[in-house]
Coordinates of C-alpha atoms in Angstrom, one line a residue:
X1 CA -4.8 16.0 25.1
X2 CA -6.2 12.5 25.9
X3 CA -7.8 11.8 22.2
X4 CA -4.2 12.9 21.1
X5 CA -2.0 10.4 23.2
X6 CA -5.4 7.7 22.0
X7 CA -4.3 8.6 18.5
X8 CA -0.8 8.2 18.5
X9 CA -0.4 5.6 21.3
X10 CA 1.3 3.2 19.1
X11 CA 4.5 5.8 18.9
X12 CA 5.4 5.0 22.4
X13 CA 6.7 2.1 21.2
X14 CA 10.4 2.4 20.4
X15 CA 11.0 0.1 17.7
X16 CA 7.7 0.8 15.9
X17 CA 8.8 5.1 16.5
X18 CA 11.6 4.5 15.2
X19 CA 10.4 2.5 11.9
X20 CA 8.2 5.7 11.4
X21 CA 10.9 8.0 11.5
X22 CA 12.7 6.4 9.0
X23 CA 9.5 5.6 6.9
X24 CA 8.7 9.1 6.6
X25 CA 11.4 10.5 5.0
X26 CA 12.4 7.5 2.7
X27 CA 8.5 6.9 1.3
X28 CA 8.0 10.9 0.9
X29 CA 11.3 10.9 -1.5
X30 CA 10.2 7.8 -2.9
X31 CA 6.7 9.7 -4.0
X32 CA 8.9 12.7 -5.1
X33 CA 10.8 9.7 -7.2
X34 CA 7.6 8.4 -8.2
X35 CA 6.3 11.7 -9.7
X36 CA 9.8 12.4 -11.4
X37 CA 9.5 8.9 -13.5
X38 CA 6.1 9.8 -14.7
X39 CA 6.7 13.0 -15.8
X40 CA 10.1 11.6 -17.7
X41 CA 8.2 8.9 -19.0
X42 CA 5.7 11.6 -20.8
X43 CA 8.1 13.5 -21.7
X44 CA 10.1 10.9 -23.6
X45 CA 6.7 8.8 -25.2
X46 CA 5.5 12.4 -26.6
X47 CA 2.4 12.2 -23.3
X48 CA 1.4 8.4 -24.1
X49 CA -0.6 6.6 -21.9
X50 CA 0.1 3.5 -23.0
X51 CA 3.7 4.3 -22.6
X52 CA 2.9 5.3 -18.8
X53 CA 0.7 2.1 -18.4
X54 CA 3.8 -0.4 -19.5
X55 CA 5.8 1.6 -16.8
X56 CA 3.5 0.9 -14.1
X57 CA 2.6 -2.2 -15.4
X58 CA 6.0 -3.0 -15.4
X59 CA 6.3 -2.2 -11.7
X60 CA 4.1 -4.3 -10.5
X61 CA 4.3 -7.9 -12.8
X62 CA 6.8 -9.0 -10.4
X63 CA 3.9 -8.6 -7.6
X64 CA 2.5 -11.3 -9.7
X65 CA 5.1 -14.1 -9.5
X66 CA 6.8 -13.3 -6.4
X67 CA 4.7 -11.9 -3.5
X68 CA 3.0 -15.5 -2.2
X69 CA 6.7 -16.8 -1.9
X70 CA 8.0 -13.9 -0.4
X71 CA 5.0 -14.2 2.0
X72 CA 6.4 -17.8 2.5
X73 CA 9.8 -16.2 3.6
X74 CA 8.5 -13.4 6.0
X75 CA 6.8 -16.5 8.0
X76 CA 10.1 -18.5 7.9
X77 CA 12.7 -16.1 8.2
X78 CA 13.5 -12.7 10.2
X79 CA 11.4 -10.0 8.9
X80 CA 13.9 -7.3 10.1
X81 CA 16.7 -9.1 8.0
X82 CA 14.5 -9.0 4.8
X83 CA 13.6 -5.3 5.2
X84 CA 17.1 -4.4 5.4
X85 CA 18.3 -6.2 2.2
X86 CA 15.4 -4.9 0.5
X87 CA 15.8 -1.4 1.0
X88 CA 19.4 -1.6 0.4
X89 CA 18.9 -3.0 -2.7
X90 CA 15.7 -0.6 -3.4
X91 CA 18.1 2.2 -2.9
X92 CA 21.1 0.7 -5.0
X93 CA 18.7 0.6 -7.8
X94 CA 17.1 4.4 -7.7
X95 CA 21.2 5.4 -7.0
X96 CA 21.4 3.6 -10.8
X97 CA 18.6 5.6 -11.8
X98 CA 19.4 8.4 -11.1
X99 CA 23.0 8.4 -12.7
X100 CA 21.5 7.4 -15.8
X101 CA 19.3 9.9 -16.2
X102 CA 22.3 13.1 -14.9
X103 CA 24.8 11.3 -17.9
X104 CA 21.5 12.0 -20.3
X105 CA 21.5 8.8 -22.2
X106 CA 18.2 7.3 -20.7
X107 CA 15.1 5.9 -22.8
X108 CA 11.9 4.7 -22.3
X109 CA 13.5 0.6 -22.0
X110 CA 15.2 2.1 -19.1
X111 CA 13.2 3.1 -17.3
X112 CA 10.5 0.0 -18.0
X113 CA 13.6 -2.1 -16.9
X114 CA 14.5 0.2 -13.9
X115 CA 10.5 0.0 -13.1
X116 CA 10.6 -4.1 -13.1
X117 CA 13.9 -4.7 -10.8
X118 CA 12.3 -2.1 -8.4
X119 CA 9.0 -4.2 -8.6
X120 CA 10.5 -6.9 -8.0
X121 CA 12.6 -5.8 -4.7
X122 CA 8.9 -4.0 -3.5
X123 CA 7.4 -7.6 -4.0
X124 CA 9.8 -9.3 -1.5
X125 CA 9.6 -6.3 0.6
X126 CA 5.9 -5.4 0.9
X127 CA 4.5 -8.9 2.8
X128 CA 7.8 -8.7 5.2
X129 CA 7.1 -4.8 6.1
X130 CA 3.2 -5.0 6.8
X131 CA 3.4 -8.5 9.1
X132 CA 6.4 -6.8 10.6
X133 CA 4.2 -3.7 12.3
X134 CA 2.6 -6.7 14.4
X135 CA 5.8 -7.2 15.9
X136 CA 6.9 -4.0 16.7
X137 CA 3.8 -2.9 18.3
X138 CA 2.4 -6.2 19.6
X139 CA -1.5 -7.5 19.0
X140 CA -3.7 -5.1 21.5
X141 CA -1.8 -2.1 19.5
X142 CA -2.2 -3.3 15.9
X143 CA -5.1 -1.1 14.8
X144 CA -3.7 1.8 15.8
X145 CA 0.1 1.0 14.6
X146 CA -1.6 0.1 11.2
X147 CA -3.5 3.6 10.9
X148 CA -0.8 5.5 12.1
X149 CA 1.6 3.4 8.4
X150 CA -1.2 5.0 6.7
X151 CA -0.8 8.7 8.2
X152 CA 2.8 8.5 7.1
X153 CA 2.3 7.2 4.0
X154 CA 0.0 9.5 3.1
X155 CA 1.6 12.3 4.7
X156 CA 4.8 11.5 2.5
X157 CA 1.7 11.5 -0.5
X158 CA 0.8 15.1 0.1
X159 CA 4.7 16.2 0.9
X160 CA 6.0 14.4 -2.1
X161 CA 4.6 15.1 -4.9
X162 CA 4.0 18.9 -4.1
X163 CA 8.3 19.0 -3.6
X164 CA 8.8 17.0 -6.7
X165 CA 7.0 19.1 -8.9
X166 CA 9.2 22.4 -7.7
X167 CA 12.4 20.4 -7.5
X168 CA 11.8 18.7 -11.4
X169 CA 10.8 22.3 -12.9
X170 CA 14.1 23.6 -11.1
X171 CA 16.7 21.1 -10.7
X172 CA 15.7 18.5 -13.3
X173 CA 14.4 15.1 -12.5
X174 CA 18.0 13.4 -12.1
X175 CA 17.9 15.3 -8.9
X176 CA 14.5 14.1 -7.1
X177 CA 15.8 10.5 -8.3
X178 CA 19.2 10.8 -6.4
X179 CA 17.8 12.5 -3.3
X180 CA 15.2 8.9 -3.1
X181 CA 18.5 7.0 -3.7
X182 CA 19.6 8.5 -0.7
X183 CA 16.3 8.6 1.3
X184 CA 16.5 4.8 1.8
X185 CA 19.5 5.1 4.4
X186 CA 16.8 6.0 7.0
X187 CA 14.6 3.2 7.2
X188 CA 18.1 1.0 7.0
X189 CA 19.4 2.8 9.8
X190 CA 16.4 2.4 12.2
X191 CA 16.2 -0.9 11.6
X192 CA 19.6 -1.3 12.4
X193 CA 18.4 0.6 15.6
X194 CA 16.1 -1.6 16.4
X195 CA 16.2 -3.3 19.7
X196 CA 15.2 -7.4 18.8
X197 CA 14.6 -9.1 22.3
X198 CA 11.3 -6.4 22.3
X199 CA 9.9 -7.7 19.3
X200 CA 6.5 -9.6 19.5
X201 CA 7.6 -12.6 17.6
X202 CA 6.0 -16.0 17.5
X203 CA 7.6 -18.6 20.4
X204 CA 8.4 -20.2 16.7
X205 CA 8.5 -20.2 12.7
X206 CA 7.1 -22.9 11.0
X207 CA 10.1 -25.0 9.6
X208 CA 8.3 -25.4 6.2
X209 CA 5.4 -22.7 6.0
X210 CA 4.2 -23.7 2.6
X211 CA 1.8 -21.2 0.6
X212 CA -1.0 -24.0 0.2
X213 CA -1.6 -24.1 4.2
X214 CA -2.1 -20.3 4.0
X215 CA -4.5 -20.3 0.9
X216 CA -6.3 -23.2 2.8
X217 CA -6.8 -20.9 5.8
X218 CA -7.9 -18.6 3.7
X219 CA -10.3 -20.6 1.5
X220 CA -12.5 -21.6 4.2
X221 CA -13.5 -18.0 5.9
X222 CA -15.6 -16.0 3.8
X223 CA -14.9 -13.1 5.8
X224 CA -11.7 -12.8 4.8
X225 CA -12.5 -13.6 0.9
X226 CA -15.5 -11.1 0.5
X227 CA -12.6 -7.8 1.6
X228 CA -9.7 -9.1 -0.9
X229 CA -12.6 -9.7 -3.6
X230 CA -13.4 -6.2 -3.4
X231 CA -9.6 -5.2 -3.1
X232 CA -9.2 -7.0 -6.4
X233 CA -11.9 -5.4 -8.3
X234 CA -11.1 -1.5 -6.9
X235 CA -7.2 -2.4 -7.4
X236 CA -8.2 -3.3 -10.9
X237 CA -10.1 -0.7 -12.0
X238 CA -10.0 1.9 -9.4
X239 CA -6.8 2.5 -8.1
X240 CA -4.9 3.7 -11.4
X241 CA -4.1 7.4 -10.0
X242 CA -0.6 6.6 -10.7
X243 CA -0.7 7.8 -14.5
X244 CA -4.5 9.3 -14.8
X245 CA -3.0 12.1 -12.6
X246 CA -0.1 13.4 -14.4
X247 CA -2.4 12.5 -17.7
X248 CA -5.6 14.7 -16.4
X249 CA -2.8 17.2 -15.3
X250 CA -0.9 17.4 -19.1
X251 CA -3.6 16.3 -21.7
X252 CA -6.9 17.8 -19.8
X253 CA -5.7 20.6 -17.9
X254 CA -2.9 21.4 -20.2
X255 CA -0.6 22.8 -17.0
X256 CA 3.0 21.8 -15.4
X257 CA 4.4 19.4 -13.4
X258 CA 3.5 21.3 -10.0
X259 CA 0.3 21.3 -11.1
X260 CA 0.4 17.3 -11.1
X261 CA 2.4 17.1 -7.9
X262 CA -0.7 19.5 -6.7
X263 CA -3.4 17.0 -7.6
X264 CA -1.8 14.0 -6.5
X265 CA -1.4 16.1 -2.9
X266 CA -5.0 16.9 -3.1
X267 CA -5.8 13.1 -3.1
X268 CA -2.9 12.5 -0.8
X269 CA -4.2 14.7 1.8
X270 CA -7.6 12.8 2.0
X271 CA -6.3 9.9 2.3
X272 CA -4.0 11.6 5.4
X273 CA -7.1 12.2 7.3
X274 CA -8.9 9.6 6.6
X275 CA -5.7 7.8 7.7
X276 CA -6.6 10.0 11.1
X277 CA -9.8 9.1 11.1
X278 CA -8.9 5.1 11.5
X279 CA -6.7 5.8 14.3
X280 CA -9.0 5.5 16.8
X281 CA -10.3 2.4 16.1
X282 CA -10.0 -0.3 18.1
X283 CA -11.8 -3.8 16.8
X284 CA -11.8 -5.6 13.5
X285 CA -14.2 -3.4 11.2
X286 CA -17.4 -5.2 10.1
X287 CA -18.1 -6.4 6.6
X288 CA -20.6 -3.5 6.0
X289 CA -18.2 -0.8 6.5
X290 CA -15.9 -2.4 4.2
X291 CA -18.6 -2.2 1.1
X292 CA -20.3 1.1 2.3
X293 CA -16.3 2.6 1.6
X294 CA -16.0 1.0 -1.2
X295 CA -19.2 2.0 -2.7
X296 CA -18.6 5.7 -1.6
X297 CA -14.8 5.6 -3.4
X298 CA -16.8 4.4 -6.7
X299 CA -18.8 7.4 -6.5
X300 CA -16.5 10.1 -6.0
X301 CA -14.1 8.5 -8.3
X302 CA -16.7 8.5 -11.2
X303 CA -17.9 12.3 -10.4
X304 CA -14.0 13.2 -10.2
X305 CA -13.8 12.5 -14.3
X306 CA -16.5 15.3 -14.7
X307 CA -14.6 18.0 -12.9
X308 CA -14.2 21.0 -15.4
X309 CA -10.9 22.8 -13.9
X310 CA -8.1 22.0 -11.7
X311 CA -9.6 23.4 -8.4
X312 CA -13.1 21.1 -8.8
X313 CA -10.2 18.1 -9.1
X314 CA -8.2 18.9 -6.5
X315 CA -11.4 18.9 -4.3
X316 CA -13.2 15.9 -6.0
X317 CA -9.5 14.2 -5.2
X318 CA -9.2 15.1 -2.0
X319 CA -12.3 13.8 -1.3
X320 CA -11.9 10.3 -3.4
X321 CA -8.6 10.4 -1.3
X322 CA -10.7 10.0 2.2
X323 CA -13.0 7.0 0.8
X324 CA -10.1 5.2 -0.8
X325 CA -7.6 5.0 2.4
X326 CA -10.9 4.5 5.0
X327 CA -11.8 1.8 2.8
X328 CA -8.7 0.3 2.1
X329 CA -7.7 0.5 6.0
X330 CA -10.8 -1.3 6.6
X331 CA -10.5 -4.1 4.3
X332 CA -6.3 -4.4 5.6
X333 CA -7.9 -4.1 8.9
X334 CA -10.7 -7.1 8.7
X335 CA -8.3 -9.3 6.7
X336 CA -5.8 -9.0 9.6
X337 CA -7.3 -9.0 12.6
X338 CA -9.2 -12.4 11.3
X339 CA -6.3 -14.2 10.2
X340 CA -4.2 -16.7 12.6
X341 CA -0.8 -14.8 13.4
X342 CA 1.2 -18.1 12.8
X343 CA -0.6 -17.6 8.1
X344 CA -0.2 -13.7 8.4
X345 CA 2.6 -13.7 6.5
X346 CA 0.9 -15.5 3.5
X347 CA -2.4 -14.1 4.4
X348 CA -0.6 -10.6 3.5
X349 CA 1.2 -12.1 1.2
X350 CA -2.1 -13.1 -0.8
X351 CA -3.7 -9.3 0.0
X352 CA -0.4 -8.1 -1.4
X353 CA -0.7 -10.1 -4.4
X354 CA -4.7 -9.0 -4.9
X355 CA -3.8 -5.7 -3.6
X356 CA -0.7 -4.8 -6.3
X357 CA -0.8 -7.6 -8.3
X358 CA -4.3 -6.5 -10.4
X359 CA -2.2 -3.2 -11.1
X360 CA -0.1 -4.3 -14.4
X361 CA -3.5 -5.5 -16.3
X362 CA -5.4 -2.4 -14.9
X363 CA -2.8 0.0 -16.2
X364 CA -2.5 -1.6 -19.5
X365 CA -5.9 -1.3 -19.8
X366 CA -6.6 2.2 -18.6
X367 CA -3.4 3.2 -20.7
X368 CA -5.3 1.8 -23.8
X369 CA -8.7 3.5 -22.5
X370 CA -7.3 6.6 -22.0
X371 CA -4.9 6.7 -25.3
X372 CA -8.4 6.1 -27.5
X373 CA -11.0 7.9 -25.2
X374 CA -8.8 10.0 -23.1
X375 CA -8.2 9.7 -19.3
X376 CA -11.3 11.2 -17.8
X377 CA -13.2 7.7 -19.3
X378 CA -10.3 5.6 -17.2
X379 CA -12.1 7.9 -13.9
X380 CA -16.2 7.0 -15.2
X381 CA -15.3 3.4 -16.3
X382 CA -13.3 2.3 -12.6
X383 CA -15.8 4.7 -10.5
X384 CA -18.6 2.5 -12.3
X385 CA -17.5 -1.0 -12.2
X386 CA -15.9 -0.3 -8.5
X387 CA -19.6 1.5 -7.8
X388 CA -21.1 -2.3 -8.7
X389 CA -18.2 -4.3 -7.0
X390 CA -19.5 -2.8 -4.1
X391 CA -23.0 -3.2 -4.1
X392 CA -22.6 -6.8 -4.8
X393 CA -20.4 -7.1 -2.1
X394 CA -23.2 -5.4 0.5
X395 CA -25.9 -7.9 -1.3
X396 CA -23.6 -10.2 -0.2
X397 CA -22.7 -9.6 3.3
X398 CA -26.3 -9.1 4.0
X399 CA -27.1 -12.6 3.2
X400 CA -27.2 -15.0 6.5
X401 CA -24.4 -17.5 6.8
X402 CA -24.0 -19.8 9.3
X403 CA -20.2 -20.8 9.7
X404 CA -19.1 -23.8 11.0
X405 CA -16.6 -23.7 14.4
X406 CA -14.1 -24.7 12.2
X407 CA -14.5 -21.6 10.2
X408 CA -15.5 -19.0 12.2
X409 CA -14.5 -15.3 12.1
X410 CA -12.5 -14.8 14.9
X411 CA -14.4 -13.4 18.0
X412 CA -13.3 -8.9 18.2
X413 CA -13.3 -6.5 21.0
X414 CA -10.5 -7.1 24.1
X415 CA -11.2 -11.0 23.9
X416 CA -10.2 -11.2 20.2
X417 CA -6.2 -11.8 20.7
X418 CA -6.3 -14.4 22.5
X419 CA -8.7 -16.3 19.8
X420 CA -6.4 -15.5 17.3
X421 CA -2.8 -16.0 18.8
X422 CA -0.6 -18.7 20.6
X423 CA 1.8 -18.1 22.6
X424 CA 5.0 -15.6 21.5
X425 CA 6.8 -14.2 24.0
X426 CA 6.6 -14.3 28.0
X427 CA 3.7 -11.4 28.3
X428 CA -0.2 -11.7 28.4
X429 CA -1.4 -13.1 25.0
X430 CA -1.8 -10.1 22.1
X431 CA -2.6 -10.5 18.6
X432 CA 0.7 -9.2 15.7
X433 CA -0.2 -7.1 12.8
X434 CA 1.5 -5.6 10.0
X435 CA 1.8 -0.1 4.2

């Protein structure tokens, strides 16, 4: 009972408990959503990967232009105020969607348009919600708070997808659209529950918080630059499950759509534990741990291309699942807890961008790949090159550096927080974190 309150600690928070309640409900239908457009997208581009590529691609351009200015805003403005807007506005959009697609006139430059007004909303939204879990739960609580987004995110991974395939095959994919259209009320809501006055905000906001001071705190801390190098190259080439899955589901396995909600659960539900896993930790994650992840995600993802049937893939998934949330927790995880609260916004804002914003050119390219050497090559070619991101990133860590006081990592353990953070509110010092 004692390693059970240690791993959800962070829920005793009210304003953070409440952020999960609503979370879980709005990001499972927004999976179930996500599952729906793919499959409409095949079904209307006669199962081109290309086709599904520009859709994701789509999605995530405006990650490109906007994300370092919207990390700019979640440092100058309320982040609770921006999340609200945002998910009004997300939900507005799928409501669109969804009507759309029940009057029966939808195409494919519908949905591509539907997919970049949604990206761009996510863009503004992303570096506002992951800064924000810092202030619910306060700095001495961060690591746990941020494992515990990942639980219900990947929770809503392993949920979503499995309901989406049922409800499409039954009710038609208007349906799972309108139901994420209507999803969205609950995170509003409990942020409109919210109590402010226990937020852990900074005493102030910088009046002009420009994106060149945070890139300059960056620029100088290796530490920080080694993780969101990696992040790049894996979110590049690695992280393209979004259409390989319902492409290994339709063109390898030749099956339905609850056979693709069921491998995108499979990988879902490694990532959930692995999501477990990170709850109990309590320090920023060393460098190695980071590139030992990575390099084990490579591996599995590369061995998951050679699975013969969709059992061995659901396994092989499950377990590239596990490696790609430990590692990704520890990279958000060593990025965060070494960045100076007063930058975190544009520090996230930059993971963000290196995080999402490789996803457009990766999907083009892995639609190409698998359109002309078919979708289990898009699994060999990013297990590979994320395989040797990796290594060079341990060759790298392992070489002696000698940083100067000006750029030293941050000290971790119980001293950490009050290295990293000034003074917010009247309480013993802790350091904020943001999924």
């Amino acid at each position: 009972m004692k390693t059970l309150g240690h791993t959800f600690r962070s829920l005793s928070v009210r304003n953070f408990r409440l952020f999960v309640l609503g979370q879980v409900l709005s990001v499972t239908c927004t999976w179930m959503m996500v599952v729906a457009q793919d499959w409409l997208v095949l079904d209307l581009s006669g199962d081109s990967g290309t086709a599904l590529g520009v859709v994701t691609a789509m999605q995530f351009t405006p990650v490109l232009l906007l994300t370092l200015y919207a990390g700019r805003l979640a440092d100058r403005h309320d982040k609770r105020h921006i999340l609200l807007l945002t998910n009004l506005a997300a939900g507005l959009l799928a409501l669109a969607l969804g009507l759309w697609v029940l009057v029966g006139d939808v195409r494919l430059g519908h949905i591509w348009l539907f997919a970049l007004a949604l990206g761009t909303v996510n863009s503004l939204e992303a570096p506002a919600r992951i800064s924000f879990v810092g202030e619910m739960v306060g700095s001495e609580l961060l690591p746990n708070a941020s494992a515990m987004s990942g639980v219900y995110f990947n929770l809503a991974r392993v949920v979503g997808p499995a309901v989406a395939g049922i409800m499409i095959a039954r009710l038609g994919v208007a349906a799972v659209v309108l139901v994420n259209a209507v999803s969205y009320a609950a995170t509003v809501v409990s942020l409109a529950m919210m109590r402010p006055p226990e937020l852990h905000r900074p005493a102030s906001r910088p009046r002009r918080a420009r994106v060149a001071d945070g890139l300059r705190h960056i620029r100088g801390r290796p530490d920080l630059m080694l993780p969101m190098a990696l992040v790049g190259v894996l979110g590049l080439v690695g992280w393209n499950f979004q259409f390989t899955l319902p492409l290994l589901a339709k063109t390898e396995f030749h099956t339905d759509s609850a056979a693709f909600g069921l491998l995108s659960s499979a990988l879902a539900a490694g990532s959930l534990l692995a999501a477990l896993a990170t709850t109990a930790r309590r320090g920023r994650p060393t460098a190695l741990v980071v590139a030992v992840s990575a390099l084990a995600f490579g591996a599995l993802e590369a061995v998951t291309g050679l699975a013969p049937d969709l059992p061995t893939a659901c396994l092989l998934l499950a377990l590239t699942g596990f490696a790609m949330m430990y590692f990704a927790q520890a990279a958000n995880h060593r990025v965060q807890l070494g960045s100076d609260p007063v930058y975190r916004g544009r520090v996230m804002a930059l993971y963000t961008l290196v995080f999402q914003g490789t996803t457009p050119l990766g999907a083009l390219l892995g639609g190409w790949l698998a359109e002309h050497r078919g979708v289990r090559w898009v699994l060999y070619a990013g297990g590979l090159i994320s395989l040797t991101a990796a290594a060079a990133a341990l060759a790298a860590g392992a070489r002696p550096t000698r940083p100067s006081a000006r750029t030293r990592a941050p000290a971790t353990g119980p001293a950490a927080p009050r290295a990293l953070e000034g003074p917010s509110r009247p309480r013993p010092p802790n350091r904020e974190r943001p999924r």
